[in-house]
Tab-separated table of C-alpha atoms in Angstrom:
chain	number	residue	atom	x	y	z
A	1	MET	CA	112.259	101.529	82.621
A	2	GLY	CA	108.438	100.735	82.557
A	3	ARG	CA	107.242	98.165	85.130
A	4	VAL	CA	110.289	95.202	85.702
A	5	TYR	CA	109.166	91.586	86.288
A	6	ASN	CA	109.594	90.946	89.408
A	7	PHE	CA	110.118	87.264	90.814
A	8	SER	CA	110.383	89.075	94.715
A	9	ALA	CA	109.388	85.711	97.267
A	10	GLY	CA	107.497	88.892	99.168
A	11	PRO	CA	106.763	92.257	99.309
A	12	ALA	CA	105.880	90.539	95.876
A	13	VAL	CA	104.420	91.378	92.300
A	14	LEU	CA	100.205	92.485	92.419
A	15	PRO	CA	97.934	92.721	89.577
A	16	GLU	CA	98.384	95.378	88.001
A	17	GLU	CA	94.814	96.280	87.204
A	18	VAL	CA	94.408	96.817	90.861
A	19	LEU	CA	97.456	99.311	91.405
A	20	LYS	CA	96.067	101.633	88.420
A	21	GLU	CA	92.763	100.954	89.706
A	22	ALA	CA	93.944	102.226	93.361
A	23	ALA	CA	95.733	104.810	91.424
A	24	ASP	CA	92.820	106.986	90.387
A	25	GLU	CA	91.309	106.092	93.545
A	26	MET	CA	93.908	108.172	95.724
A	27	LEU	CA	92.687	111.671	95.851
A	28	ASP	CA	88.982	110.502	96.030
A	29	TYR	CA	87.716	106.992	96.853
A	30	GLN	CA	84.553	106.970	94.954
A	31	GLY	CA	83.165	110.849	95.455
A	32	SER	CA	84.131	110.161	99.158
A	33	GLY	CA	86.975	113.369	98.667
A	34	MET	CA	89.598	111.366	100.551
A	35	SER	CA	91.222	108.714	99.857
A	36	VAL	CA	91.021	105.507	102.063
A	37	MET	CA	94.475	105.623	102.912
A	38	GLU	CA	93.077	109.195	105.198
A	39	MET	CA	90.017	107.887	106.127
A	40	SER	CA	88.272	106.778	109.985
A	41	HIS	CA	88.023	102.794	110.010
A	42	ARG	CA	84.607	104.254	111.690
A	43	SER	CA	83.525	105.662	108.599
A	44	LYS	CA	80.201	103.778	106.415
A	45	VAL	CA	82.431	104.099	103.530
A	46	TYR	CA	85.475	101.832	105.368
A	47	ASP	CA	83.135	99.478	106.984
A	48	ASP	CA	81.002	98.605	103.740
A	49	ILE	CA	85.443	97.966	102.160
A	50	ILE	CA	86.275	95.624	105.424
A	51	LYS	CA	82.856	94.174	104.734
A	52	THR	CA	83.179	93.327	101.196
A	53	ALA	CA	86.656	92.180	101.308
A	54	GLU	CA	85.427	89.785	102.968
A	55	LYS	CA	82.346	88.647	101.994
A	56	ASP	CA	84.609	87.997	98.528
A	57	LEU	CA	87.196	86.087	100.726
A	58	ARG	CA	84.313	83.841	101.706
A	59	ASP	CA	83.551	83.306	98.344
A	60	LEU	CA	86.669	82.144	96.859
A	61	MET	CA	87.415	79.533	99.679
A	62	ASN	CA	83.736	78.647	99.838
A	63	ILE	CA	84.587	79.500	104.172
A	64	PRO	CA	81.973	78.248	105.772
A	65	ASP	CA	79.792	79.634	108.687
A	66	ASN	CA	81.222	78.682	111.928
A	67	TYR	CA	84.529	79.842	111.016
A	68	LYS	CA	86.184	83.594	111.486
A	69	VAL	CA	87.372	86.006	109.305
A	70	LEU	CA	90.460	87.808	111.322
A	71	PHE	CA	92.242	91.031	109.587
A	72	LEU	CA	95.243	91.272	111.840
A	73	GLN	CA	98.449	93.044	112.102
A	74	GLY	CA	101.966	91.299	113.220
A	75	GLY	CA	102.231	88.930	110.058
A	76	ALA	CA	103.021	84.858	110.202
A	77	SER	CA	106.117	86.044	112.805
A	78	GLN	CA	103.051	87.101	115.672
A	79	GLN	CA	100.437	84.337	115.302
A	80	PHE	CA	104.497	82.046	115.760
A	81	ALA	CA	102.900	83.103	119.865
A	82	MET	CA	99.113	83.754	119.186
A	83	ILE	CA	98.249	81.150	118.347
A	84	PRO	CA	99.837	78.049	121.330
A	85	MET	CA	97.945	81.784	123.795
A	86	ASN	CA	95.151	80.772	122.680
A	87	LEU	CA	95.169	76.951	121.687
A	88	MET	CA	97.664	75.033	124.100
A	89	LYS	CA	94.596	74.604	126.623
A	90	ASN	CA	96.823	71.566	126.971
A	91	LYS	CA	99.926	73.089	127.011
A	92	VAL	CA	101.282	70.045	124.135
A	93	ALA	CA	101.554	70.955	120.502
A	94	ASP	CA	102.611	68.855	117.362
A	95	TYR	CA	105.412	70.760	114.874
A	96	ILE	CA	106.505	69.446	111.106
A	97	ILE	CA	109.337	71.249	110.081
A	98	THR	CA	109.421	71.469	106.882
A	99	GLY	CA	111.349	74.638	107.139
A	100	GLN	CA	112.720	78.133	109.139
A	101	TRP	CA	109.065	79.498	109.606
A	102	ALA	CA	108.211	75.990	110.789
A	103	LYS	CA	111.189	76.252	112.844
A	104	LYS	CA	110.614	79.453	114.505
A	105	ALA	CA	106.466	79.014	114.502
A	106	TRP	CA	108.193	75.731	117.251
A	107	LYS	CA	111.276	77.396	118.650
A	108	GLU	CA	107.905	80.202	119.981
A	109	ALA	CA	105.652	77.865	120.764
A	110	SER	CA	108.010	76.443	123.124
A	111	LYS	CA	107.926	79.517	125.310
A	112	TYR	CA	104.073	78.444	126.083
A	113	GLY	CA	104.369	74.999	127.151
A	114	GLN	CA	105.268	71.136	125.181
A	115	ALA	CA	106.402	72.256	121.282
A	116	ASN	CA	107.409	68.518	120.088
A	117	ALA	CA	108.700	68.497	116.349
A	118	ILE	CA	106.963	65.617	115.597
A	119	ALA	CA	108.489	65.346	111.417
A	120	SER	CA	111.422	67.292	110.223
A	121	SER	CA	113.281	67.687	106.605
A	122	GLU	CA	115.942	69.712	107.606
A	123	ASP	CA	118.140	67.186	107.516
A	124	LYS	CA	118.397	67.445	103.911
A	125	THR	CA	118.255	71.031	104.025
A	126	PHE	CA	115.106	70.964	103.582
A	127	SER	CA	114.818	69.425	100.166
A	128	TYR	CA	110.915	67.501	100.837
A	129	ILE	CA	107.664	67.905	102.971
A	130	PRO	CA	108.255	63.907	105.815
A	131	ASP	CA	106.085	60.952	105.168
A	132	CYS	CA	103.276	62.404	107.056
A	133	SER	CA	100.279	59.392	106.541
A	134	ASP	CA	101.025	58.105	110.929
A	135	LEU	CA	102.531	60.806	112.607
A	136	PRO	CA	103.417	59.839	117.166
A	137	ILE	CA	100.664	63.010	117.244
A	138	ASP	CA	100.545	63.342	121.561
A	139	ASP	CA	97.548	62.050	123.342
A	140	ASN	CA	97.226	65.785	124.968
A	141	ALA	CA	98.313	68.175	121.809
A	142	ASP	CA	96.297	70.652	121.553
A	143	TYR	CA	96.764	70.482	117.350
A	144	VAL	CA	99.137	69.877	115.182
A	145	TYR	CA	101.056	72.257	113.399
A	146	ILE	CA	102.884	73.189	109.534
A	147	CYS	CA	104.109	75.566	106.941
A	148	GLU	CA	102.102	74.481	103.929
A	149	ASN	CA	103.733	75.985	101.897
A	150	ASN	CA	108.070	77.189	102.409
A	151	THR	CA	109.435	80.122	100.221
A	152	ILE	CA	112.085	79.714	100.675
A	153	TYR	CA	113.250	75.751	100.465
A	154	GLY	CA	110.677	75.635	97.417
A	155	THR	CA	108.097	72.515	98.367
A	156	LYS	CA	104.608	72.384	99.265
A	157	TYR	CA	102.504	69.914	101.172
A	158	LYS	CA	100.389	67.652	97.905
A	159	THR	CA	98.533	65.556	101.324
A	160	LEU	CA	97.897	67.273	104.422
A	161	PRO	CA	98.734	65.859	107.033
A	162	ASN	CA	96.939	62.876	109.132
A	163	THR	CA	96.371	64.275	112.682
A	164	LYS	CA	94.598	61.563	114.002
A	165	GLY	CA	91.736	63.834	115.291
A	166	LYS	CA	93.241	66.186	116.500
A	167	THR	CA	92.850	70.274	114.980
A	168	LEU	CA	95.723	71.198	113.161
A	169	VAL	CA	96.732	74.907	112.046
A	170	ALA	CA	98.882	76.218	108.478
A	171	ASP	CA	100.316	78.777	107.834
A	172	VAL	CA	99.526	79.672	103.919
A	173	SER	CA	101.396	82.388	103.803
A	174	SER	CA	103.300	81.876	100.642
A	175	CYS	CA	99.854	79.179	98.564
A	176	PHE	CA	97.051	81.743	99.978
A	177	LEU	CA	94.457	81.713	97.274
A	178	SER	CA	97.010	79.917	94.868
A	179	GLU	CA	93.981	76.927	94.836
A	180	PRO	CA	90.640	75.751	95.832
A	181	VAL	CA	90.981	74.893	99.626
A	182	ASP	CA	88.963	73.292	102.313
A	183	VAL	CA	88.755	75.239	104.856
A	184	SER	CA	86.302	72.889	106.818
A	185	LYS	CA	90.136	70.326	107.221
A	186	TYR	CA	91.366	72.984	109.747
A	187	GLY	CA	90.810	74.860	112.454
A	188	VAL	CA	93.271	78.151	111.625
A	189	ILE	CA	94.929	78.473	108.312
A	190	TYR	CA	96.352	81.082	107.819
A	191	GLY	CA	99.057	83.831	106.018
A	192	GLY	CA	100.681	86.459	106.365
A	193	VAL	CA	99.282	88.498	103.212
A	194	GLN	CA	102.953	90.297	100.838
A	195	LYS	CA	103.196	87.395	99.484
A	196	ASN	CA	100.263	86.480	96.945
A	197	ILE	CA	97.629	88.684	98.180
A	198	GLY	CA	98.404	92.426	99.361
A	199	PRO	CA	101.121	94.835	100.404
A	200	ALA	CA	102.873	94.228	103.765
A	201	GLY	CA	100.974	94.912	106.890
A	202	VAL	CA	97.758	92.666	106.381
A	203	VAL	CA	97.966	88.404	108.497
A	204	ILE	CA	94.838	87.275	107.803
A	205	VAL	CA	93.908	84.352	110.270
A	206	ILE	CA	90.709	81.720	109.029
A	207	ILE	CA	89.645	80.107	112.309
A	208	ARG	CA	87.392	77.723	114.050
A	209	GLU	CA	84.767	79.610	116.024
A	210	ASP	CA	85.453	77.052	118.545
A	211	LEU	CA	88.542	78.270	118.632
A	212	ILE	CA	87.679	81.493	119.533
A	213	THR	CA	87.786	81.355	123.205
A	214	GLU	CA	88.277	83.455	126.817
A	215	ASP	CA	90.121	81.303	128.148
A	216	VAL	CA	93.088	81.797	127.426
A	217	LEU	CA	97.208	80.949	128.836
A	218	PRO	CA	96.927	83.408	131.919
A	219	GLY	CA	99.140	87.052	130.595
A	220	THR	CA	97.789	86.912	127.563
A	221	PRO	CA	97.961	90.324	126.236
A	222	THR	CA	94.168	91.961	124.857
A	223	MET	CA	95.067	92.336	121.578
A	224	LEU	CA	96.856	88.303	120.773
A	225	THR	CA	93.821	86.861	121.924
A	226	TYR	CA	91.557	86.158	118.866
A	227	LYS	CA	88.035	86.695	121.401
A	228	THR	CA	88.874	90.497	121.001
A	229	HIS	CA	89.020	90.859	117.093
A	230	SER	CA	86.681	88.164	117.065
A	231	ASP	CA	84.006	90.002	118.674
A	232	ALA	CA	84.766	93.419	117.246
A	233	ASP	CA	85.244	92.437	113.748
A	234	SER	CA	88.567	92.671	113.256
A	235	LEU	CA	87.705	96.285	114.574
A	236	TYR	CA	88.932	96.392	117.912
A	237	ASN	CA	91.648	98.885	117.271
A	238	THR	CA	93.276	100.677	114.216
A	239	PRO	CA	92.839	98.197	111.389
A	240	PRO	CA	95.386	97.826	108.489
A	241	ALA	CA	93.336	100.543	106.896
A	242	TYR	CA	94.986	100.285	103.464
A	243	GLY	CA	96.135	96.903	103.324
A	244	ILE	CA	93.499	95.268	103.459
A	245	TYR	CA	91.323	97.686	100.953
A	246	ILE	CA	93.762	96.302	98.603
A	247	CYS	CA	93.921	93.050	99.802
A	248	GLY	CA	89.883	93.110	98.984
A	249	LYS	CA	90.521	94.933	94.916
A	250	VAL	CA	92.807	91.173	94.620
A	251	PHE	CA	89.861	89.080	95.836
A	252	LYS	CA	88.002	91.282	93.475
A	253	TRP	CA	90.205	90.846	90.256
A	254	LEU	CA	90.671	86.440	91.043
A	255	LYS	CA	86.832	86.327	91.331
A	256	LYS	CA	87.289	88.708	87.766
A	257	MET	CA	89.891	86.153	86.832
A	258	GLY	CA	87.400	82.872	87.427
A	259	GLY	CA	88.297	81.901	90.801
A	260	LEU	CA	90.307	79.863	92.696
A	261	GLU	CA	90.518	76.730	90.322
A	262	VAL	CA	91.468	78.636	87.519
A	263	MET	CA	94.231	79.977	89.379
A	264	LYS	CA	95.180	76.291	89.593
A	265	GLN	CA	95.740	75.679	86.195
A	266	ARG	CA	97.397	78.771	85.899
A	267	ASN	CA	99.833	78.007	88.581
A	268	GLU	CA	100.516	75.252	86.969
A	269	GLU	CA	101.259	75.736	83.559
A	270	LYS	CA	103.513	78.562	84.763
A	271	ALA	CA	105.605	76.320	87.015
A	272	LYS	CA	105.177	73.637	84.408
A	273	ILE	CA	107.419	75.811	82.490
A	274	LEU	CA	109.773	76.962	84.182
A	275	TYR	CA	110.282	73.564	85.995
A	276	ASP	CA	110.547	71.718	82.768
A	277	PHE	CA	113.003	73.387	81.421
A	278	LEU	CA	115.314	73.372	85.330
A	279	ASP	CA	114.102	68.969	84.459
A	280	GLN	CA	116.236	69.800	80.972
A	281	SER	CA	118.607	72.214	81.419
A	282	LYS	CA	122.600	71.193	82.190
A	283	LEU	CA	123.738	74.290	83.906
A	284	PHE	CA	120.551	75.294	86.383
A	285	LYS	CA	118.837	72.202	88.703
A	286	GLY	CA	115.843	72.095	90.944
A	287	THR	CA	116.134	72.230	94.074
A	288	VAL	CA	113.534	69.531	95.935
A	289	VAL	CA	112.473	66.023	94.618
A	290	LYS	CA	109.552	66.453	93.046
A	291	GLU	CA	106.951	65.276	93.820
A	292	ASP	CA	107.237	68.103	97.180
A	293	ARG	CA	107.371	71.618	93.591
A	294	SER	CA	106.091	74.536	94.998
A	295	LEU	CA	104.106	75.938	92.304
A	296	MET	CA	103.970	79.400	93.992
A	297	ASN	CA	108.322	79.680	94.829
A	298	VAL	CA	110.515	78.099	92.947
A	299	PRO	CA	114.405	77.770	94.101
A	300	PHE	CA	117.343	76.561	91.929
A	301	VAL	CA	120.904	76.795	91.454
A	302	THR	CA	123.836	76.455	88.721
A	303	GLY	CA	126.212	74.386	91.992
A	304	ASP	CA	128.509	77.793	91.863
A	305	ALA	CA	128.603	80.681	93.333
A	306	ASP	CA	129.459	83.324	92.040
A	307	LEU	CA	127.970	81.734	89.527
A	308	ASP	CA	124.757	82.305	90.603
A	309	ALA	CA	125.807	85.907	91.248
A	310	LYS	CA	127.094	86.317	87.487
A	311	PHE	CA	123.170	85.220	86.618
A	312	VAL	CA	121.103	87.081	89.514
A	313	LYS	CA	122.917	90.195	88.305
A	314	GLU	CA	122.347	89.818	85.035
A	315	ALA	CA	119.170	88.394	85.272
A	316	LYS	CA	118.714	91.785	87.001
A	317	GLU	CA	120.205	93.988	84.164
A	318	ALA	CA	117.926	91.737	81.659
A	319	GLY	CA	114.351	93.680	84.006
A	320	LEU	CA	114.411	89.971	86.099
A	321	GLU	CA	114.036	91.242	89.069
A	322	ASN	CA	114.388	90.306	92.713
A	323	LEU	CA	115.783	86.839	91.630
A	324	LYS	CA	118.409	85.818	94.381
A	325	GLY	CA	117.762	83.228	96.686
A	326	HIS	CA	117.211	83.581	100.743
A	327	ARG	CA	120.577	85.416	101.891
A	328	SER	CA	120.159	81.444	104.530
A	329	VAL	CA	120.359	79.806	101.726
A	330	GLY	CA	122.754	81.413	98.685
A	331	GLY	CA	120.949	80.079	94.942
A	332	MET	CA	118.308	81.392	92.757
A	333	ARG	CA	114.616	81.352	93.906
A	334	ALA	CA	111.959	82.780	91.512
A	335	SER	CA	108.239	83.153	93.404
A	336	ILE	CA	105.469	83.439	90.323
A	337	TYR	CA	102.398	84.084	92.132
A	338	ASN	CA	99.306	84.675	91.212
A	339	ALA	CA	100.121	87.661	89.671
A	340	MET	CA	103.032	87.169	87.319
A	341	PRO	CA	101.954	86.702	84.773
A	342	LYS	CA	102.901	83.638	82.713
A	343	GLU	CA	105.108	85.782	79.786
A	344	GLY	CA	107.202	87.089	82.259
A	345	VAL	CA	107.630	82.848	83.538
A	346	ILE	CA	108.889	82.388	79.620
A	347	ALA	CA	111.005	85.523	79.707
A	348	LEU	CA	112.711	83.822	83.399
A	349	VAL	CA	113.551	80.591	80.954
A	350	GLU	CA	114.734	82.266	77.764
A	351	PHE	CA	116.839	83.504	79.242
A	352	MET	CA	118.317	81.038	81.566
A	353	LYS	CA	118.647	79.131	78.287
A	354	LYS	CA	120.680	82.459	76.893
A	355	PHE	CA	122.685	82.692	80.118
A	356	GLU	CA	123.271	78.486	79.258
A	357	ALA	CA	124.381	79.048	76.124
A	358	GLU	CA	126.905	81.590	77.164
A	359	ASN	CA	128.320	80.538	80.650
A	360	LEU	CA	128.102	75.753	79.916
A	361	LYS	CA	131.727	75.111	79.941
């Protein structure tokens, strides 16, 4: 059956031309006689791959010179520990809980110091972003932590919290490179790449240099110290070499498409098609308050679990894959990352219209 429209939340759809290029280079990368999968990470050829990837990412995001870009492993989940281990000098940090991943990060940080949950939207199943204009920020807080786009619940911060001068740390796993971002507003901006950038196995950490020190919590493993990786340009040990190579190709694709301004316009256009339909549908409804809706992850329900299951099954038969919502919330979710073409969203809406006509009682 050819390619389907893949609405998976991650690992997720990648640009077709990137996959084709990788396929063409699978056995012989640019005359090296080897696949990138086989080459030494210490080789000149690979050094060019990782350095070019970093340079292209810096260009795309306008990353200031006083920030380091690290290509690491362990996913966002390992950063939940790495952040407090490296940044909790006063053993205090403030967390804003807007979903499962922020909650997990907060619980992990509690192992290393006092992690304060200073705002939460759990009272309404994380269907909104709390007001963050005047938060009870601890005077001793080393940082304020957010998950900027909530993959499971489909919410996104449109305004960054007022951290009252404290360092902002943000997990951007599911909105990475979906729109322009002012990196200088963050101390740390990081994310797993398997949603919007590449294959699972790489996490990118963009961190301000003054936050990279040897002064980490006692017992912090060498591998979980930012300085270890910063000093070694992400080559302290064998990096996730092939994953970084694919990320590099996606950065090139994004530059070719016109950069993050263009991606933002495209993403807004795609999301509008789906949200406009949900807003007038008599069968389906979105689960997020309008002003906090994500451009990347769109959860919706019919209100009937059996009908939801029927929808997911019939959608799959129609070549619309991975529309089942996260197991913790049920319903449906369409993840429409950068690489999802507009045609995919149109096909989804057409199918939803047909399903509604057939199933509306």
